[in-house]
């Protein structure tokens, strides 16, 4: 099954109510996202970053990352920044599908399954999951690869992914282990 890894809103300055809680949860999920990126690269899955752009300017990716970097998130941005072959899109609203080129890229790449990761799980990742499910994509939402600012939001999001969107909701390492063989059928 042709698969893509989506990394949603991972570049953030966390300057908002409950931002510290979300930043703490995000730092805990970084190893899972890095593991998924490594797996995606080894199996030739496209890696697609989709991020809010609070500057509302048309920015290059390096300029955007520079503007987003603060003392408190520098290490996070350095660890997660995209590689040259990764796709990077800006979005205007909660869903990665709304007024972006995401659906066009996925169609061109003949993607059938999406691995959804990022922040905030209960908002942007959830809205993206809804739109992906409505478009017929199979979903994988590794339980340790999306962050919410608190346990109530996390529990709600986990339940929505599992019971409404019929997503695979298991830890990243378990999902990777369940992939019985390298999936070298990806071309992009």
PDB file of N, CA and C in Angstrom, residues 6-11 48-51 91 94 96 116-120 124-125 128-129:
ATOM      1  N   UNK A   6       2.883  12.233   7.156  1.00  0.00           N
ATOM      2  CA  UNK A   6       2.545  13.645   7.310  1.00  0.00           C
ATOM      3  C   UNK A   6       2.988  14.115   8.690  1.00  0.00           C
ATOM      4  N   UNK A   7       3.719  15.224   8.718  1.00  0.00           N
ATOM      5  CA  UNK A   7       4.171  15.824   9.974  1.00  0.00           C
ATOM      6  C   UNK A   7       3.504  17.202  10.050  1.00  0.00           C
ATOM      7  N   UNK A   8       2.547  17.319  10.950  1.00  0.00           N
ATOM      8  CA  UNK A   8       1.638  18.463  10.975  1.00  0.00           C
ATOM      9  C   UNK A   8       2.015  19.445  12.090  1.00  0.00           C
ATOM     10  N   UNK A   9       2.209  20.700  11.713  1.00  0.00           N
ATOM     11  CA  UNK A   9       2.408  21.826  12.646  1.00  0.00           C
ATOM     12  C   UNK A   9       3.505  21.608  13.672  1.00  0.00           C
ATOM     13  N   UNK A  10       4.536  20.897  13.319  1.00  0.00           N
ATOM     14  CA  UNK A  10       5.589  20.573  14.274  1.00  0.00           C
ATOM     15  C   UNK A  10       6.460  21.794  14.604  1.00  0.00           C
ATOM     16  N   UNK A  11       6.478  22.775  13.721  1.00  0.00           N
ATOM     17  CA  UNK A  11       7.279  23.981  13.967  1.00  0.00           C
ATOM     18  C   UNK A  11       6.379  25.038  14.581  1.00  0.00           C
ATOM     19  N   UNK A  48       5.917  14.518   4.191  1.00  0.00           N
ATOM     20  CA  UNK A  48       5.262  15.779   3.878  1.00  0.00           C
ATOM     21  C   UNK A  48       5.045  16.557   5.171  1.00  0.00           C
ATOM     22  N   UNK A  49       5.658  17.720   5.242  1.00  0.00           N
ATOM     23  CA  UNK A  49       5.449  18.644   6.355  1.00  0.00           C
ATOM     24  C   UNK A  49       4.335  19.602   5.957  1.00  0.00           C
ATOM     25  N   UNK A  50       3.401  19.818   6.871  1.00  0.00           N
ATOM     26  CA  UNK A  50       2.348  20.799   6.664  1.00  0.00           C
ATOM     27  C   UNK A  50       2.320  21.650   7.921  1.00  0.00           C
ATOM     28  N   UNK A  51       2.468  22.960   7.763  1.00  0.00           N
ATOM     29  CA  UNK A  51       2.592  23.812   8.944  1.00  0.00           C
ATOM     30  C   UNK A  51       1.798  25.093   8.783  1.00  0.00           C
ATOM     31  N   UNK A  91      -0.310  25.757   5.529  1.00  0.00           N
ATOM     32  CA  UNK A  91      -1.767  25.696   5.583  1.00  0.00           C
ATOM     33  C   UNK A  91      -2.305  26.928   6.300  1.00  0.00           C
ATOM     34  N   UNK A  94      -7.128  24.595  10.231  1.00  0.00           N
ATOM     35  CA  UNK A  94      -6.785  23.412  11.004  1.00  0.00           C
ATOM     36  C   UNK A  94      -6.394  22.217  10.139  1.00  0.00           C
ATOM     37  N   UNK A  96      -4.915  19.976   7.118  1.00  0.00           N
ATOM     38  CA  UNK A  96      -3.835  20.047   6.126  1.00  0.00           C
ATOM     39  C   UNK A  96      -4.379  19.990   4.703  1.00  0.00           C
ATOM     40  N   UNK A 116      -0.233   9.897  10.236  1.00  0.00           N
ATOM     41  CA  UNK A 116      -0.438  11.264  10.719  1.00  0.00           C
ATOM     42  C   UNK A 116       0.290  11.463  12.040  1.00  0.00           C
ATOM     43  N   UNK A 117       1.095  12.518  12.093  1.00  0.00           N
ATOM     44  CA  UNK A 117       1.846  12.860  13.296  1.00  0.00           C
ATOM     45  C   UNK A 117       1.776  14.367  13.488  1.00  0.00           C
ATOM     46  N   UNK A 118       2.158  14.838  14.670  1.00  0.00           N
ATOM     47  CA  UNK A 118       2.293  16.270  14.862  1.00  0.00           C
ATOM     48  C   UNK A 118       1.531  16.821  16.050  1.00  0.00           C
ATOM     49  N   UNK A 119       1.262  18.131  15.947  1.00  0.00           N
ATOM     50  CA  UNK A 119       0.583  18.861  17.019  1.00  0.00           C
ATOM     51  C   UNK A 119      -0.442  19.815  16.395  1.00  0.00           C
ATOM     52  N   UNK A 120      -1.362  20.238  17.083  1.00  0.00           N
ATOM     53  CA  UNK A 120      -1.926  19.651  18.286  1.00  0.00           C
ATOM     54  C   UNK A 120      -2.859  18.524  17.863  1.00  0.00           C
ATOM     55  N   UNK A 124      -5.419  20.191  14.905  1.00  0.00           N
ATOM     56  CA  UNK A 124      -4.968  20.104  13.507  1.00  0.00           C
ATOM     57  C   UNK A 124      -4.776  18.668  13.017  1.00  0.00           C
ATOM     58  N   UNK A 125      -4.217  17.798  13.847  1.00  0.00           N
ATOM     59  CA  UNK A 125      -4.059  16.405  13.426  1.00  0.00           C
ATOM     60  C   UNK A 125      -5.436  15.757  13.306  1.00  0.00           C
ATOM     61  N   UNK A 128      -7.252  17.040  10.191  1.00  0.00           N
ATOM     62  CA  UNK A 128      -6.626  16.419   9.017  1.00  0.00           C
ATOM     63  C   UNK A 128      -7.067  14.964   8.891  1.00  0.00           C
ATOM     64  N   UNK A 129      -7.141  14.254  10.005  1.00  0.00           N
ATOM     65  CA  UNK A 129      -7.607  12.858   9.987  1.00  0.00           C
ATOM     66  C   UNK A 129      -9.037  12.783   9.461  1.00  0.00           C
TER      67      UNK A 129
END
